[in-house]
GROMACS .gro file of C-alpha atoms in nm:
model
  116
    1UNK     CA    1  23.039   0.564   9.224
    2UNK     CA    2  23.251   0.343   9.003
    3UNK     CA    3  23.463   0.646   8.845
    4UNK     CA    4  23.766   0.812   8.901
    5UNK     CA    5  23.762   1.137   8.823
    6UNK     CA    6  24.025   1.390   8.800
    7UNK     CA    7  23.959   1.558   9.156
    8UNK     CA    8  24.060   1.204   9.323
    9UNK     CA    9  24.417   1.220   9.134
   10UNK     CA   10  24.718   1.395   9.253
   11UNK     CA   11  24.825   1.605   8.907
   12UNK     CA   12  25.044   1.844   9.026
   13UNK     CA   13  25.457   1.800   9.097
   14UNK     CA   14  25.367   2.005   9.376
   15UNK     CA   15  25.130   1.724   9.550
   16UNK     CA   16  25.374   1.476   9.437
   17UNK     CA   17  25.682   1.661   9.613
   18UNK     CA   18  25.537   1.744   9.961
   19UNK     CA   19  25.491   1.373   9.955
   20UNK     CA   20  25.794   1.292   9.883
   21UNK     CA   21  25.928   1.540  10.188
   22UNK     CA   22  25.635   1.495  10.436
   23UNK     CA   23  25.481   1.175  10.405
   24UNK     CA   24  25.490   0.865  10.618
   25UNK     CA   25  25.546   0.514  10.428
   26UNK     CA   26  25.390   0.165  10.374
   27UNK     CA   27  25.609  -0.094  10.180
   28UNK     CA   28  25.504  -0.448  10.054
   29UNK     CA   29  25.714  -0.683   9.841
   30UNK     CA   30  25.588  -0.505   9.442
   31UNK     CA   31  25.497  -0.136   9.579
   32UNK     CA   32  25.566   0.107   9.822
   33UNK     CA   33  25.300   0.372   9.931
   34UNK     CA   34  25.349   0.735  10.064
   35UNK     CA   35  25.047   0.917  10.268
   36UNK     CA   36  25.022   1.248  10.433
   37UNK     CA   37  24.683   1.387  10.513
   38UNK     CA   38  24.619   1.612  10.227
   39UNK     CA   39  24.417   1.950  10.228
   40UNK     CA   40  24.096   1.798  10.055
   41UNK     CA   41  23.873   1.575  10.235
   42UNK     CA   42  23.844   1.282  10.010
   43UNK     CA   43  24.115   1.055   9.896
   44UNK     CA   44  24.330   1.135   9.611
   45UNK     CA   45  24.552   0.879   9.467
   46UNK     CA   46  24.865   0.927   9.267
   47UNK     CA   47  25.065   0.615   9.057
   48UNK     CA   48  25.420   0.602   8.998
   49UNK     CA   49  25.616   0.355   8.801
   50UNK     CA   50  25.981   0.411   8.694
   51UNK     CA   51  26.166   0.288   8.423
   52UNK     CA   52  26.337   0.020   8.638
   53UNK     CA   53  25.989  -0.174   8.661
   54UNK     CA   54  25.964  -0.263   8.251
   55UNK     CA   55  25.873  -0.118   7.966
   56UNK     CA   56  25.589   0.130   7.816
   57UNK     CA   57  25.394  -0.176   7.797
   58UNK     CA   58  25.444  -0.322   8.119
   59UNK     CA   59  25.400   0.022   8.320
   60UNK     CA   60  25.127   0.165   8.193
   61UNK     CA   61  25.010  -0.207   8.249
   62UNK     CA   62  25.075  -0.192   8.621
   63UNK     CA   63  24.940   0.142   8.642
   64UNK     CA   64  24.553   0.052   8.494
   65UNK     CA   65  24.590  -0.253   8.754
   66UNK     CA   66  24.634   0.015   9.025
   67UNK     CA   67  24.379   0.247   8.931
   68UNK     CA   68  24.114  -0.021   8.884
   69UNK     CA   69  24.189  -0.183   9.229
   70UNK     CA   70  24.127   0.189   9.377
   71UNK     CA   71  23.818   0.265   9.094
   72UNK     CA   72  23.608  -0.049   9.279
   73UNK     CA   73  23.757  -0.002   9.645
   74UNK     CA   74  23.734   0.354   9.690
   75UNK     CA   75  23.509   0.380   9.973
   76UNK     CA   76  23.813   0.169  10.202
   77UNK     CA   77  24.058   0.420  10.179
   78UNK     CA   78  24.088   0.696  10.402
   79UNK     CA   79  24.118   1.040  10.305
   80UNK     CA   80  24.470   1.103  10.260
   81UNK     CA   81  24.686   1.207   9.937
   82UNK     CA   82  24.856   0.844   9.861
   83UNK     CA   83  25.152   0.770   9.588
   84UNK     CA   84  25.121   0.427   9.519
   85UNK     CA   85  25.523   0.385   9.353
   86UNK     CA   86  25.612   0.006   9.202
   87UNK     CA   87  25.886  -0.158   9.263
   88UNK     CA   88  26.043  -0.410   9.045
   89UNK     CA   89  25.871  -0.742   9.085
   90UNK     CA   90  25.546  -0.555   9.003
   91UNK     CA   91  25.544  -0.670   8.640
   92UNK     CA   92  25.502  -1.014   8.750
   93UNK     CA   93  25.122  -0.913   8.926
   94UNK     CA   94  24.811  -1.027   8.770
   95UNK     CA   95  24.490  -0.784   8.917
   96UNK     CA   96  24.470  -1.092   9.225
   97UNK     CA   97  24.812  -1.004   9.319
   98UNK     CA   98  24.744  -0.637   9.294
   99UNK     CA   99  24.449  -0.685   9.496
  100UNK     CA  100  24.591  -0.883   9.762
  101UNK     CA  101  24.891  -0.635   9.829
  102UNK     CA  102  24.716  -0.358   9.779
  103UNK     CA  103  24.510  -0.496  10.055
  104UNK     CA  104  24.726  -0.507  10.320
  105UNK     CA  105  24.788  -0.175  10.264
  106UNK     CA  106  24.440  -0.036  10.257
  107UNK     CA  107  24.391  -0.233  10.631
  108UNK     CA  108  24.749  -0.086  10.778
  109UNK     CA  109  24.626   0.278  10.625
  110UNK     CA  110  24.264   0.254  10.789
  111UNK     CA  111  24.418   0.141  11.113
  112UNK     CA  112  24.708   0.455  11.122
  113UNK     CA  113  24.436   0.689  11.026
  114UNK     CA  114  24.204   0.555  11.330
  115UNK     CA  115  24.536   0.613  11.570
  116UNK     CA  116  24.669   0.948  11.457
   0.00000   0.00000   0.00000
């Protein structure tokens, strides 16, 4: 239950770029998140963080934060292909802060998904 395997990642530049065109978007201060429903029926999550956000260090960093807020709240999020993408200010996030924007967006995503 606790694991993320590769079949709940987005891999592929394909998945990456029909989000890019297609998708509908969530920001908070430290991250911005795409969704589009995606052809599989579970949730597959993809993590972007530029060059602009820090170093090696500091990305890869923010990027274990991000999968291990989605590893131990998986059952929240909808089934959708998501691109979580963070900003600058990111760096500054302990896992609380990740948590509690990464929050907000799991709420605003359930609620869309219950609308559309």
């Amino acid at each position: 239950m606790f694991t993320f395997t590769k079949d709940e990642r987005l891999l592929k530049r394909v998945d990456f770029l029909r989000l890019s065109e297609r998708a509908r978007k969530i920001s908070t201060p430290c991250f911005l998140v795409l969704w589009v429903a995606g052809p599989e029926p579970a949730c597959r999550i993809g993590i972007t963080v530029s060059r602009k956000v820090g170093n090696a260090v500091t990305r890869n960093r923010i990027k274990r934060l991000v999968r291990e807020y989605y590893r131990l709240h998986k059952a929240l999020f909808p089934p959708l292909d998501i691109n979580i993408i963070a900003r600058r200010g990111a760096d500054k996030l302990d896992y609380q802060g990740v948590c509690k924007e990464l929050d907000r967006v799991v709420e605003r995503l359930a609620g869309l998904t219950r609308s559309c």
